[in-house]
Amino acid sequence: MSEYPHYEFQAIDRPLDEADKKALRRISSRAEITSTRFTNVYNYRDFRGRPRKLMERWFDLHLYLANWGTRSLMVRLPKRLVDRSQLDRCVQAVPEIEVLESGENLIVEITLDSEDSGLYFFDTEGEGWLDSIAPLRSGALAGDLGLFYVLWLTAVERGIVRDHAKEPLPGIGPLSAAQVTRRVLQR
């Protein structure tokens, strides 16, 4: 079986200019680069970039998929638009989530590995996933932390969080269609 690591980045808040695209081209000669995306699949060699650094500088979303079961999603959120205390309540008990501070932004990294998490992934095609995940970022910027709440609930289901633990977002309303698509990370 050949390896299939898929890297995709999406710029939402600020499109890439020509200088940005040239800098990204130096990282990968084979990547598809547009004013809003950087996408590449590596079959024979490793990605030379550092995803966190690319997120800090250019991108708002990042998806990494590998056919051996690893899935990683990074979401960059401006600090001023996020209630950090609510976010921390949702993610503190979930070992697959890390919140990093980067200047005026938070980068939330969610990494799921089928071997470690007990979640199993089958689909290795990453095309179009970021488009379906982008509304979750928009929701988070509008105060809807349902994505992180759903991940907390998943940790409860897996026994990582006690069944009787205090819910991080008590009184949360029905989940939106975008929140329900969190299964994208588990396929």
PDB file of C-alpha atoms in Angstrom:
ATOM      1  CA  MET A   1       0.000   0.000   0.000  1.00  0.00           C
ATOM      2  CA  SER A   2       1.378   3.386  -0.902  1.00  0.00           C
ATOM      3  CA  GLU A   3       1.301   6.336   1.457  1.00  0.00           C
ATOM      4  CA  TYR A   4      -1.216   9.113   0.957  1.00  0.00           C
ATOM      5  CA  PRO A   5      -0.619  12.254   3.020  1.00  0.00           C
ATOM      6  CA  HIS A   6      -2.953  15.050   1.907  1.00  0.00           C
ATOM      7  CA  TYR A   7      -2.216  18.651   2.921  1.00  0.00           C
ATOM      8  CA  GLU A   8      -4.720  21.412   2.307  1.00  0.00           C
ATOM      9  CA  PHE A   9      -4.748  24.982   3.577  1.00  0.00           C
ATOM     10  CA  GLN A  10      -7.419  27.615   3.055  1.00  0.00           C
ATOM     11  CA  ALA A  11      -7.173  31.401   3.404  1.00  0.00           C
ATOM     12  CA  ILE A  12     -10.535  32.946   4.266  1.00  0.00           C
ATOM     13  CA  ASP A  13      -9.934  36.296   5.944  1.00  0.00           C
ATOM     14  CA  ARG A  14      -7.200  37.488   3.581  1.00  0.00           C
ATOM     15  CA  PRO A  15      -6.501  36.123   0.108  1.00  0.00           C
ATOM     16  CA  LEU A  16      -2.930  35.297  -0.840  1.00  0.00           C
ATOM     17  CA  ASP A  17      -1.146  37.860  -2.990  1.00  0.00           C
ATOM     18  CA  GLU A  18       1.530  37.099  -5.585  1.00  0.00           C
ATOM     19  CA  ALA A  19       4.382  37.391  -3.069  1.00  0.00           C
ATOM     20  CA  ASP A  20       2.595  34.926  -0.771  1.00  0.00           C
ATOM     21  CA  LYS A  21       2.106  32.471  -3.628  1.00  0.00           C
ATOM     22  CA  LYS A  22       5.785  32.732  -4.613  1.00  0.00           C
ATOM     23  CA  ALA A  23       6.854  32.033  -1.034  1.00  0.00           C
ATOM     24  CA  LEU A  24       4.551  29.007  -0.918  1.00  0.00           C
ATOM     25  CA  ARG A  25       5.853  27.792  -4.282  1.00  0.00           C
ATOM     26  CA  ARG A  26       9.326  27.636  -2.738  1.00  0.00           C
ATOM     27  CA  ILE A  27       7.915  25.172  -0.192  1.00  0.00           C
ATOM     28  CA  SER A  28       6.349  22.930  -2.825  1.00  0.00           C
ATOM     29  CA  SER A  29       6.851  22.909  -6.571  1.00  0.00           C
ATOM     30  CA  ARG A  30       3.935  20.491  -7.093  1.00  0.00           C
ATOM     31  CA  ALA A  31       1.249  22.099  -4.930  1.00  0.00           C
ATOM     32  CA  GLU A  32      -1.904  23.592  -6.366  1.00  0.00           C
ATOM     33  CA  ILE A  33      -1.765  27.214  -5.197  1.00  0.00           C
ATOM     34  CA  THR A  34      -4.519  29.789  -5.691  1.00  0.00           C
ATOM     35  CA  SER A  35      -5.356  33.037  -3.935  1.00  0.00           C
ATOM     36  CA  THR A  36      -7.265  31.044  -1.284  1.00  0.00           C
ATOM     37  CA  ARG A  37      -5.745  27.535  -1.274  1.00  0.00           C
ATOM     38  CA  PHE A  38      -2.613  25.481  -1.023  1.00  0.00           C
ATOM     39  CA  THR A  39      -3.188  21.772  -1.707  1.00  0.00           C
ATOM     40  CA  ASN A  40      -0.832  18.879  -2.238  1.00  0.00           C
ATOM     41  CA  VAL A  41      -0.725  15.111  -1.935  1.00  0.00           C
ATOM     42  CA  TYR A  42       2.647  13.547  -1.224  1.00  0.00           C
ATOM     43  CA  ASN A  43       3.222  10.002  -2.423  1.00  0.00           C
ATOM     44  CA  TYR A  44       7.003   9.804  -2.538  1.00  0.00           C
ATOM     45  CA  ARG A  45       8.450  12.425  -0.223  1.00  0.00           C
ATOM     46  CA  ASP A  46       7.580  14.507   2.808  1.00  0.00           C
ATOM     47  CA  PHE A  47       6.044  17.966   2.954  1.00  0.00           C
ATOM     48  CA  ARG A  48       8.807  20.523   3.498  1.00  0.00           C
ATOM     49  CA  GLY A  49       6.577  23.089   5.158  1.00  0.00           C
ATOM     50  CA  ARG A  50       5.585  23.352   8.795  1.00  0.00           C
ATOM     51  CA  PRO A  51       1.773  23.478   8.965  1.00  0.00           C
ATOM     52  CA  ARG A  52       1.648  25.550  12.164  1.00  0.00           C
ATOM     53  CA  LYS A  53       3.977  28.163  10.669  1.00  0.00           C
ATOM     54  CA  LEU A  54       1.876  28.324   7.494  1.00  0.00           C
ATOM     55  CA  MET A  55      -1.226  28.790   9.635  1.00  0.00           C
ATOM     56  CA  GLU A  56       0.420  31.573  11.631  1.00  0.00           C
ATOM     57  CA  ARG A  57       1.404  33.453   8.499  1.00  0.00           C
ATOM     58  CA  TRP A  58      -1.199  32.811   5.796  1.00  0.00           C
ATOM     59  CA  PHE A  59      -4.075  30.449   6.455  1.00  0.00           C
ATOM     60  CA  ASP A  60      -7.290  30.136   8.459  1.00  0.00           C
ATOM     61  CA  LEU A  61      -7.930  26.405   7.985  1.00  0.00           C
ATOM     62  CA  HIS A  62      -5.687  23.392   7.505  1.00  0.00           C
ATOM     63  CA  LEU A  63      -6.560  19.759   6.919  1.00  0.00           C
ATOM     64  CA  TYR A  64      -4.101  16.893   6.977  1.00  0.00           C
ATOM     65  CA  LEU A  65      -5.212  13.379   6.083  1.00  0.00           C
ATOM     66  CA  ALA A  66      -3.120  10.242   5.887  1.00  0.00           C
ATOM     67  CA  ASN A  67      -4.204   6.814   4.757  1.00  0.00           C
ATOM     68  CA  TRP A  68      -2.727   5.264   7.926  1.00  0.00           C
ATOM     69  CA  GLY A  69      -5.455   6.947   9.977  1.00  0.00           C
ATOM     70  CA  THR A  70      -4.206  10.336  11.106  1.00  0.00           C
ATOM     71  CA  ARG A  71      -6.516  13.332  10.652  1.00  0.00           C
ATOM     72  CA  SER A  72      -5.577  16.849  11.698  1.00  0.00           C
ATOM     73  CA  LEU A  73      -7.601  20.019  11.454  1.00  0.00           C
ATOM     74  CA  MET A  74      -6.249  23.444  12.396  1.00  0.00           C
ATOM     75  CA  VAL A  75      -8.497  26.464  12.731  1.00  0.00           C
ATOM     76  CA  ARG A  76      -7.106  29.984  13.148  1.00  0.00           C
ATOM     77  CA  LEU A  77      -9.381  32.313  15.104  1.00  0.00           C
ATOM     78  CA  PRO A  78      -8.776  35.987  15.956  1.00  0.00           C
ATOM     79  CA  LYS A  79      -8.553  36.169  19.779  1.00  0.00           C
ATOM     80  CA  ARG A  80     -10.768  39.239  19.932  1.00  0.00           C
ATOM     81  CA  LEU A  81     -13.676  37.276  18.427  1.00  0.00           C
ATOM     82  CA  VAL A  82     -13.521  34.198  20.660  1.00  0.00           C
ATOM     83  CA  ASP A  83     -14.606  33.755  24.271  1.00  0.00           C
ATOM     84  CA  ARG A  84     -11.450  31.986  25.412  1.00  0.00           C
ATOM     85  CA  SER A  85     -12.952  30.813  28.702  1.00  0.00           C
ATOM     86  CA  GLN A  86     -15.810  29.037  26.910  1.00  0.00           C
ATOM     87  CA  LEU A  87     -13.413  27.544  24.369  1.00  0.00           C
ATOM     88  CA  ASP A  88     -11.127  26.285  27.142  1.00  0.00           C
ATOM     89  CA  ARG A  89     -14.081  24.666  28.946  1.00  0.00           C
ATOM     90  CA  CYS A  90     -14.855  22.676  25.800  1.00  0.00           C
ATOM     91  CA  VAL A  91     -11.348  21.570  24.928  1.00  0.00           C
ATOM     92  CA  GLN A  92      -9.476  21.178  28.208  1.00  0.00           C
ATOM     93  CA  ALA A  93     -10.576  17.556  28.741  1.00  0.00           C
ATOM     94  CA  VAL A  94     -10.074  16.481  25.119  1.00  0.00           C
ATOM     95  CA  PRO A  95      -6.513  15.216  24.586  1.00  0.00           C
ATOM     96  CA  GLU A  96      -6.752  15.527  20.797  1.00  0.00           C
ATOM     97  CA  ILE A  97      -7.217  19.310  20.941  1.00  0.00           C
ATOM     98  CA  GLU A  98      -4.457  21.848  21.500  1.00  0.00           C
ATOM     99  CA  VAL A  99      -4.970  25.617  21.585  1.00  0.00           C
ATOM    100  CA  LEU A 100      -1.930  27.676  20.621  1.00  0.00           C
ATOM    101  CA  GLU A 101      -1.535  31.436  20.839  1.00  0.00           C
ATOM    102  CA  SER A 102       0.016  33.134  17.838  1.00  0.00           C
ATOM    103  CA  GLY A 103       0.075  36.909  17.947  1.00  0.00           C
ATOM    104  CA  GLU A 104      -3.495  38.136  17.743  1.00  0.00           C
ATOM    105  CA  ASN A 105      -4.818  34.680  16.875  1.00  0.00           C
ATOM    106  CA  LEU A 106      -5.566  31.341  18.434  1.00  0.00           C
ATOM    107  CA  ILE A 107      -4.787  28.231  16.462  1.00  0.00           C
ATOM    108  CA  VAL A 108      -6.910  25.282  17.513  1.00  0.00           C
ATOM    109  CA  GLU A 109      -5.378  21.992  16.420  1.00  0.00           C
ATOM    110  CA  ILE A 110      -7.479  18.842  16.465  1.00  0.00           C
ATOM    111  CA  THR A 111      -5.567  15.644  15.771  1.00  0.00           C
ATOM    112  CA  LEU A 112      -7.306  12.288  15.614  1.00  0.00           C
ATOM    113  CA  ASP A 113      -5.469   9.042  15.026  1.00  0.00           C
ATOM    114  CA  SER A 114      -7.526   5.906  14.525  1.00  0.00           C
ATOM    115  CA  GLU A 115      -5.021   3.772  16.443  1.00  0.00           C
ATOM    116  CA  ASP A 116      -4.905   6.003  19.526  1.00  0.00           C
ATOM    117  CA  SER A 117      -8.438   7.369  19.650  1.00  0.00           C
ATOM    118  CA  GLY A 118     -10.479   4.281  18.881  1.00  0.00           C
ATOM    119  CA  LEU A 119     -12.037   6.205  15.982  1.00  0.00           C
ATOM    120  CA  TYR A 120     -11.580   4.551  12.622  1.00  0.00           C
ATOM    121  CA  PHE A 121     -11.159   6.343   9.325  1.00  0.00           C
ATOM    122  CA  PHE A 122     -11.649   4.896   5.900  1.00  0.00           C
ATOM    123  CA  ASP A 123     -11.804   7.717   3.385  1.00  0.00           C
ATOM    124  CA  THR A 124      -8.424   9.164   2.416  1.00  0.00           C
ATOM    125  CA  GLU A 125      -9.637  11.603  -0.214  1.00  0.00           C
ATOM    126  CA  GLY A 126      -9.461  15.106   1.198  1.00  0.00           C
ATOM    127  CA  GLU A 127     -10.889  17.078  -1.699  1.00  0.00           C
ATOM    128  CA  GLY A 128     -13.687  19.419  -0.641  1.00  0.00           C
ATOM    129  CA  TRP A 129     -13.508  18.740   3.093  1.00  0.00           C
ATOM    130  CA  LEU A 130     -12.340  22.228   4.015  1.00  0.00           C
ATOM    131  CA  ASP A 131     -15.292  23.758   2.179  1.00  0.00           C
ATOM    132  CA  SER A 132     -17.662  21.769   4.396  1.00  0.00           C
ATOM    133  CA  ILE A 133     -15.659  22.632   7.542  1.00  0.00           C
ATOM    134  CA  ALA A 134     -15.391  26.386   6.831  1.00  0.00           C
ATOM    135  CA  PRO A 135     -18.906  27.128   8.216  1.00  0.00           C
ATOM    136  CA  LEU A 136     -17.792  25.677  11.569  1.00  0.00           C
ATOM    137  CA  ARG A 137     -15.055  28.306  11.723  1.00  0.00           C
ATOM    138  CA  SER A 138     -17.542  31.038  10.815  1.00  0.00           C
ATOM    139  CA  GLY A 139     -19.824  29.754  13.559  1.00  0.00           C
ATOM    140  CA  ALA A 140     -17.017  29.841  16.117  1.00  0.00           C
ATOM    141  CA  LEU A 141     -16.262  33.451  15.169  1.00  0.00           C
ATOM    142  CA  ALA A 142     -19.946  34.258  15.740  1.00  0.00           C
ATOM    143  CA  GLY A 143     -19.837  32.669  19.208  1.00  0.00           C
ATOM    144  CA  ASP A 144     -21.079  29.190  18.279  1.00  0.00           C
ATOM    145  CA  LEU A 145     -18.572  26.759  19.787  1.00  0.00           C
ATOM    146  CA  GLY A 146     -20.645  23.717  18.851  1.00  0.00           C
ATOM    147  CA  LEU A 147     -17.730  22.128  16.959  1.00  0.00           C
ATOM    148  CA  PHE A 148     -15.679  21.988  20.147  1.00  0.00           C
ATOM    149  CA  TYR A 149     -18.689  20.912  22.202  1.00  0.00           C
ATOM    150  CA  VAL A 150     -19.255  17.985  19.830  1.00  0.00           C
ATOM    151  CA  LEU A 151     -15.613  16.969  20.236  1.00  0.00           C
ATOM    152  CA  TRP A 152     -16.088  17.148  24.005  1.00  0.00           C
ATOM    153  CA  LEU A 153     -19.164  14.900  23.679  1.00  0.00           C
ATOM    154  CA  THR A 154     -17.098  12.464  21.602  1.00  0.00           C
ATOM    155  CA  ALA A 155     -14.543  12.368  24.436  1.00  0.00           C
ATOM    156  CA  VAL A 156     -17.405  11.584  26.836  1.00  0.00           C
ATOM    157  CA  GLU A 157     -18.539   8.729  24.561  1.00  0.00           C
ATOM    158  CA  ARG A 158     -14.999   7.327  24.518  1.00  0.00           C
ATOM    159  CA  GLY A 159     -14.728   7.427  28.304  1.00  0.00           C
ATOM    160  CA  ILE A 160     -12.068  10.144  28.398  1.00  0.00           C
ATOM    161  CA  VAL A 161     -14.447  12.527  30.161  1.00  0.00           C
ATOM    162  CA  ARG A 162     -16.554  11.214  33.047  1.00  0.00           C
ATOM    163  CA  ASP A 163     -20.228  10.681  32.208  1.00  0.00           C
ATOM    164  CA  HIS A 164     -21.296  13.001  35.027  1.00  0.00           C
ATOM    165  CA  ALA A 165     -18.775  15.754  34.215  1.00  0.00           C
ATOM    166  CA  LYS A 166     -20.165  19.274  34.056  1.00  0.00           C
ATOM    167  CA  GLU A 167     -21.071  20.189  30.499  1.00  0.00           C
ATOM    168  CA  PRO A 168     -18.886  22.984  29.135  1.00  0.00           C
ATOM    169  CA  LEU A 169     -21.750  24.749  27.338  1.00  0.00           C
ATOM    170  CA  PRO A 170     -24.889  24.106  29.371  1.00  0.00           C
ATOM    171  CA  GLY A 171     -28.096  24.925  27.558  1.00  0.00           C
ATOM    172  CA  ILE A 172     -26.583  24.674  24.088  1.00  0.00           C
ATOM    173  CA  GLY A 173     -29.298  24.631  21.473  1.00  0.00           C
ATOM    174  CA  PRO A 174     -29.743  22.187  18.611  1.00  0.00           C
ATOM    175  CA  LEU A 175     -26.642  21.570  16.534  1.00  0.00           C
ATOM    176  CA  SER A 176     -26.470  23.115  13.085  1.00  0.00           C
ATOM    177  CA  ALA A 177     -26.007  21.018   9.957  1.00  0.00           C
ATOM    178  CA  ALA A 178     -22.373  22.151   9.834  1.00  0.00           C
ATOM    179  CA  GLN A 179     -21.787  20.892  13.362  1.00  0.00           C
ATOM    180  CA  VAL A 180     -23.271  17.542  12.522  1.00  0.00           C
ATOM    181  CA  THR A 181     -20.674  17.201   9.738  1.00  0.00           C
ATOM    182  CA  ARG A 182     -18.037  16.707  12.410  1.00  0.00           C
ATOM    183  CA  ARG A 183     -18.258  13.097  11.285  1.00  0.00           C
ATOM    184  CA  VAL A 184     -16.038  14.255   8.421  1.00  0.00           C
ATOM    185  CA  LEU A 185     -13.149  13.982  10.842  1.00  0.00           C
ATOM    186  CA  GLN A 186     -14.121  10.423  11.709  1.00  0.00           C
ATOM    187  CA  ARG A 187     -14.586   8.952   8.238  1.00  0.00           C
TER     188      ARG A 187
END
